[in-house]
XYZ file of N, CA, C and O in Angstrom:
384
model
N 0.835 -1.197 0.000
C 0.000 0.000 0.000
C 0.873 1.251 0.000
O 1.937 1.274 0.585
N 0.408 2.267 -0.654
C 1.121 3.538 -0.747
C 0.970 4.336 0.541
O 0.017 4.158 1.295
N 1.927 5.213 0.764
C 1.872 6.127 1.904
C 1.605 7.543 1.405
O 2.177 7.974 0.397
N 0.762 8.259 2.115
C 0.460 9.637 1.774
C 1.706 10.488 1.959
O 2.403 10.373 2.969
N 1.994 11.345 0.983
C 3.131 12.256 1.078
C 2.706 13.505 1.841
O 1.640 14.072 1.574
N 3.540 13.920 2.772
C 3.238 15.115 3.559
C 4.495 15.961 3.696
O 5.608 15.507 3.424
N 4.299 17.199 4.127
C 5.398 18.087 4.453
C 6.400 18.280 3.327
O 6.040 18.422 2.155
N 7.667 18.260 3.714
C 8.755 18.514 2.768
C 8.839 17.447 1.682
O 9.136 17.756 0.521
N 8.561 16.203 2.025
C 8.610 15.126 1.034
C 7.580 15.372 -0.075
O 7.874 15.190 -1.257
N 6.405 15.805 0.305
C 5.355 16.116 -0.668
C 5.753 17.307 -1.532
O 5.656 17.259 -2.763
N 6.200 18.372 -0.904
C 6.604 19.578 -1.622
C 7.704 19.276 -2.628
O 7.636 19.693 -3.789
N 8.702 18.517 -2.190
C 9.835 18.167 -3.047
C 9.394 17.272 -4.215
O 9.823 17.473 -5.355
N 8.541 16.308 -3.943
C 8.077 15.386 -4.984
C 7.295 16.130 -6.067
O 7.525 15.920 -7.259
N 6.397 17.016 -5.672
C 5.595 17.764 -6.643
C 6.469 18.751 -7.412
O 6.311 18.911 -8.623
N 7.410 19.374 -6.731
C 8.319 20.322 -7.392
C 9.176 19.634 -8.448
O 9.604 20.266 -9.415
N 9.413 18.341 -8.285
C 10.207 17.586 -9.248
C 9.457 17.234 -10.520
O 10.043 16.704 -11.467
N 8.165 17.525 -10.554
C 7.346 17.250 -11.739
C 7.244 18.512 -12.590
O 7.303 19.623 -12.070
N 7.055 18.337 -13.870
C 6.970 19.473 -14.789
C 5.521 19.834 -15.100
O 4.800 19.040 -15.722
N 5.089 21.008 -14.648
C 3.772 21.510 -15.011
C 2.604 21.004 -14.187
O 1.463 21.357 -14.468
N 2.865 20.192 -13.193
C 1.794 19.699 -12.329
C 1.523 20.734 -11.246
O 2.434 21.385 -10.746
N 0.253 20.877 -10.871
C -0.122 21.828 -9.823
C -1.048 21.170 -8.820
O -1.728 20.192 -9.128
N -1.058 21.722 -7.639
C -1.947 21.207 -6.607
C -3.373 21.688 -6.886
O -3.574 22.777 -7.417
N -4.341 20.860 -6.537
C -5.750 21.178 -6.753
C -6.279 21.892 -5.513
O -6.142 21.381 -4.395
N -6.879 23.060 -5.713
C -7.444 23.814 -4.593
C -8.559 23.014 -3.923
O -9.420 22.436 -4.601
N -8.530 22.947 -2.599
C -9.575 22.295 -1.834
C -9.564 20.779 -1.877
O -10.525 20.137 -1.472
N -8.472 20.223 -2.377
C -8.400 18.774 -2.515
C -6.940 18.340 -2.441
O -6.059 19.030 -2.929
N -6.679 17.192 -1.844
C -5.311 16.679 -1.774
C -5.038 15.878 -3.049
O -5.163 14.650 -3.075
N -4.732 16.615 -4.122
C -4.539 16.016 -5.445
C -3.658 16.941 -6.278
O -3.466 18.108 -5.939
N -3.142 16.398 -7.382
C -2.380 17.196 -8.344
C -3.032 17.043 -9.714
O -3.724 16.067 -9.971
N -2.807 18.038 -10.577
C -3.410 17.966 -11.907
C -2.504 18.613 -12.947
O -1.641 19.430 -12.633
N -2.789 18.198 -14.190
C -2.074 18.763 -15.332
C -2.944 18.599 -16.567
O -3.685 17.618 -16.684
N -2.830 19.551 -17.481
C -3.508 19.471 -18.766
C -2.467 19.175 -19.832
O -1.470 19.881 -19.952
N -2.704 18.113 -20.581
C -1.827 17.718 -21.686
C -2.511 18.084 -22.994
O -3.710 17.853 -23.157
N -1.736 18.652 -23.920
C -2.262 18.977 -25.246
C -1.404 18.277 -26.291
O -0.177 18.351 -26.243
N -2.077 17.636 -27.225
C -1.416 16.853 -28.266
C -1.737 17.448 -29.636
O -2.628 18.294 -29.743
N -1.039 17.009 -30.671
C -1.289 17.573 -32.005
C -2.716 17.353 -32.510
O -3.249 18.196 -33.224
N -3.314 16.229 -32.107
C -4.663 15.915 -32.574
C -5.257 14.820 -31.687
O -4.624 14.350 -30.739
N -6.489 14.424 -32.007
C -7.202 13.428 -31.204
C -6.491 12.080 -31.190
O -6.415 11.428 -30.148
N -5.968 11.652 -32.329
C -5.301 10.349 -32.406
C -4.107 10.295 -31.453
O -3.905 9.291 -30.759
N -3.320 11.355 -31.392
C -2.179 11.376 -30.472
C -2.654 11.365 -29.013
O -2.076 10.674 -28.174
N -3.697 12.133 -28.724
C -4.235 12.162 -27.356
C -4.754 10.793 -26.952
O -4.452 10.290 -25.862
N -5.511 10.170 -27.836
C -6.097 8.866 -27.526
C -5.021 7.792 -27.433
O -5.079 6.912 -26.566
N -4.021 7.853 -28.295
C -2.910 6.900 -28.235
C -2.162 7.006 -26.919
O -1.808 5.994 -26.295
N -1.930 8.243 -26.470
C -1.261 8.472 -25.186
C -2.100 7.917 -24.042
O -1.588 7.252 -23.147
N -3.407 8.169 -24.090
C -4.289 7.654 -23.043
C -4.275 6.125 -23.013
O -4.278 5.526 -21.930
N -4.250 5.516 -24.171
C -4.215 4.056 -24.238
C -2.930 3.516 -23.616
O -2.968 2.587 -22.802
N -1.809 4.117 -23.982
C -0.528 3.693 -23.405
C -0.507 3.930 -21.900
O -0.021 3.092 -21.129
N -1.063 5.051 -21.452
C -1.084 5.351 -20.019
C -2.034 4.432 -19.268
O -1.784 4.111 -18.103
N -3.086 3.997 -19.914
C -4.003 3.048 -19.268
C -3.264 1.753 -18.943
O -3.466 1.168 -17.863
N -2.406 1.313 -19.842
C -1.619 0.098 -19.594
C -0.642 0.311 -18.438
O -0.470 -0.566 -17.587
N 0.000 1.472 -18.396
C 0.924 1.785 -17.293
C 0.176 1.878 -15.963
O 0.646 1.387 -14.939
N -0.983 2.508 -15.980
C -1.792 2.640 -14.762
C -2.206 1.271 -14.242
O -2.190 1.020 -13.031
N -2.544 0.393 -15.149
C -2.948 -0.958 -14.756
C -1.776 -1.704 -14.113
O -1.952 -2.412 -13.116
N -0.576 -1.528 -14.664
C 0.613 -2.159 -14.078
C 0.841 -1.681 -12.642
O 1.253 -2.456 -11.783
N 0.586 -0.397 -12.406
C 0.759 0.170 -11.069
C -0.452 -0.093 -10.165
O -0.394 0.169 -8.973
N -1.549 -0.568 -10.767
C -2.830 -0.705 -10.067
C -3.216 0.632 -9.433
O -3.607 0.723 -8.272
N -3.032 1.680 -10.247
C -3.307 3.045 -9.793
C -3.863 3.813 -10.991
O -3.175 4.002 -11.978
N -5.103 4.247 -10.892
C -5.809 4.755 -12.058
C -6.124 6.242 -11.929
O -6.572 6.685 -10.866
N -5.895 6.990 -13.008
C -6.107 8.439 -12.964
C -7.577 8.824 -13.115
O -8.392 8.043 -13.619
N -7.866 10.029 -12.704
C -9.122 10.679 -13.064
C -8.751 11.522 -14.275
O -7.815 12.320 -14.207
N -9.426 11.314 -15.388
C -9.075 12.098 -16.570
C -10.266 12.309 -17.474
O -11.272 11.610 -17.402
N -10.129 13.343 -18.311
C -11.158 13.669 -19.292
C -10.459 14.077 -20.578
O -9.417 14.729 -20.551
N -11.056 13.682 -21.696
C -10.477 13.970 -22.998
C -11.492 14.702 -23.864
O -12.631 14.269 -24.000
N -11.059 15.824 -24.424
C -11.828 16.536 -25.431
C -10.866 16.831 -26.574
O -9.877 17.556 -26.390
N -11.129 16.212 -27.706
C -10.323 16.312 -28.908
C -8.841 16.079 -28.596
O -8.442 14.961 -28.336
N -8.010 17.107 -28.606
C -6.570 16.918 -28.428
C -6.089 17.203 -27.003
O -4.899 17.188 -26.717
N -7.021 17.468 -26.103
C -6.681 17.850 -24.732
C -7.091 16.750 -23.753
O -8.190 16.227 -23.830
N -6.169 16.436 -22.831
C -6.456 15.464 -21.778
C -6.163 16.138 -20.443
O -5.034 16.580 -20.204
N -7.169 16.245 -19.605
C -7.010 16.808 -18.267
C -6.910 15.650 -17.284
O -7.774 14.779 -17.262
N -5.843 15.659 -16.473
C -5.567 14.564 -15.546
C -5.532 15.082 -14.117
O -4.906 16.106 -13.833
N -6.175 14.362 -13.212
C -6.066 14.605 -11.778
C -5.609 13.306 -11.135
O -6.138 12.237 -11.433
N -4.607 13.423 -10.268
C -4.081 12.254 -9.567
C -4.200 12.429 -8.061
O -3.847 13.480 -7.515
N -4.693 11.404 -7.408
C -4.742 11.303 -5.953
C -4.870 9.824 -5.625
O -5.316 9.033 -6.465
N -4.465 9.459 -4.446
C -4.575 8.061 -4.029
C -5.715 7.977 -3.023
O -5.571 8.403 -1.874
N -6.842 7.477 -3.470
C -8.048 7.452 -2.646
C -7.850 6.637 -1.367
O -8.378 7.004 -0.317
N -7.069 5.559 -1.448
C -6.851 4.701 -0.277
C -6.176 5.424 0.884
O -6.356 5.047 2.038
N -5.359 6.450 0.576
C -4.651 7.161 1.642
C -5.185 8.582 1.830
O -4.714 9.314 2.675
N -6.136 8.971 1.001
C -6.747 10.287 1.150
C -5.888 11.441 0.681
O -5.980 12.541 1.221
N -5.038 11.190 -0.315
C -4.220 12.284 -0.825
C -3.131 11.814 -1.768
O -3.133 10.673 -2.234
N -2.200 12.706 -2.024
C -1.105 12.429 -2.958
C -0.117 11.450 -2.320
O 0.303 11.627 -1.180
N 0.243 10.419 -3.095
C 1.203 9.414 -2.631
C 2.308 9.249 -3.666
O 2.270 9.855 -4.741
N 3.263 8.389 -3.350
C 4.343 8.096 -4.290
C 3.803 7.499 -5.585
O 4.397 7.682 -6.650
N 2.667 6.809 -5.535
C 2.060 6.272 -6.758
C 1.656 7.394 -7.713
O 1.817 7.263 -8.932
N 1.146 8.479 -7.177
C 0.768 9.625 -8.013
C 1.999 10.236 -8.673
O 1.963 10.589 -9.854
N 3.076 10.339 -7.920
C 4.315 10.906 -8.461
C 4.877 9.995 -9.550
O 5.292 10.471 -10.620
N 4.863 8.689 -9.325
C 5.333 7.735 -10.342
C 4.496 7.834 -11.614
O 5.040 7.873 -12.719
N 3.172 7.851 -11.455
C 2.311 7.905 -12.623
C 2.463 9.240 -13.350
O 2.513 9.280 -14.590
N 2.558 10.319 -12.626
C 2.763 11.641 -13.244
C 4.062 11.671 -14.041
O 4.105 12.179 -15.166
N 5.113 11.091 -13.486
C 6.404 11.044 -14.189
C 6.302 10.232 -15.466
O 6.858 10.610 -16.503
N 5.599 9.109 -15.419
C 5.416 8.282 -16.619
C 4.596 9.034 -17.663
O 4.878 8.961 -18.856
N 3.569 9.754 -17.210
C 2.760 10.535 -18.140
C 3.596 11.590 -18.842
O 3.503 11.757 -20.057
N 4.407 12.303 -18.072
C 5.268 13.332 -18.655
C 6.246 12.729 -19.658
O 6.439 13.277 -20.749
N 6.852 11.614 -19.296
C 7.842 10.978 -20.171
C 7.205 10.536 -21.485
O 7.770 10.744 -22.561
N 6.021 9.965 -21.414
C 5.374 9.469 -22.625
C 4.810 10.615 -23.475
O 4.754 10.509 -24.693
N 4.415 11.702 -22.826
C 3.866 12.845 -23.567
C 4.968 13.587 -24.331
O 4.700 14.266 -25.303
N 6.211 13.434 -23.844
C 7.341 14.064 -24.536
C 7.506 15.471 -24.240
O 7.281 16.447 -24.064
């Protein structure tokens, strides 16, 4: 099971991500990804679905044409955990 990140560890972990921000009123992080077109967005989501399944950690996301909005939190611990940081890093790496 994942552990909730707090204090300096949380601040440092989120700061190490590119373009992710904390969600107001919620212990979560989010980012908006924009791709050249729908096919690229959907392909990225498909690849990320496989990665999420490997981690047994699934994002909250929405897709409209070339834009994918992602929110990450670990419901089991009530906030951001190392699983969210791992998944966010994989998302960034695959998005390029």
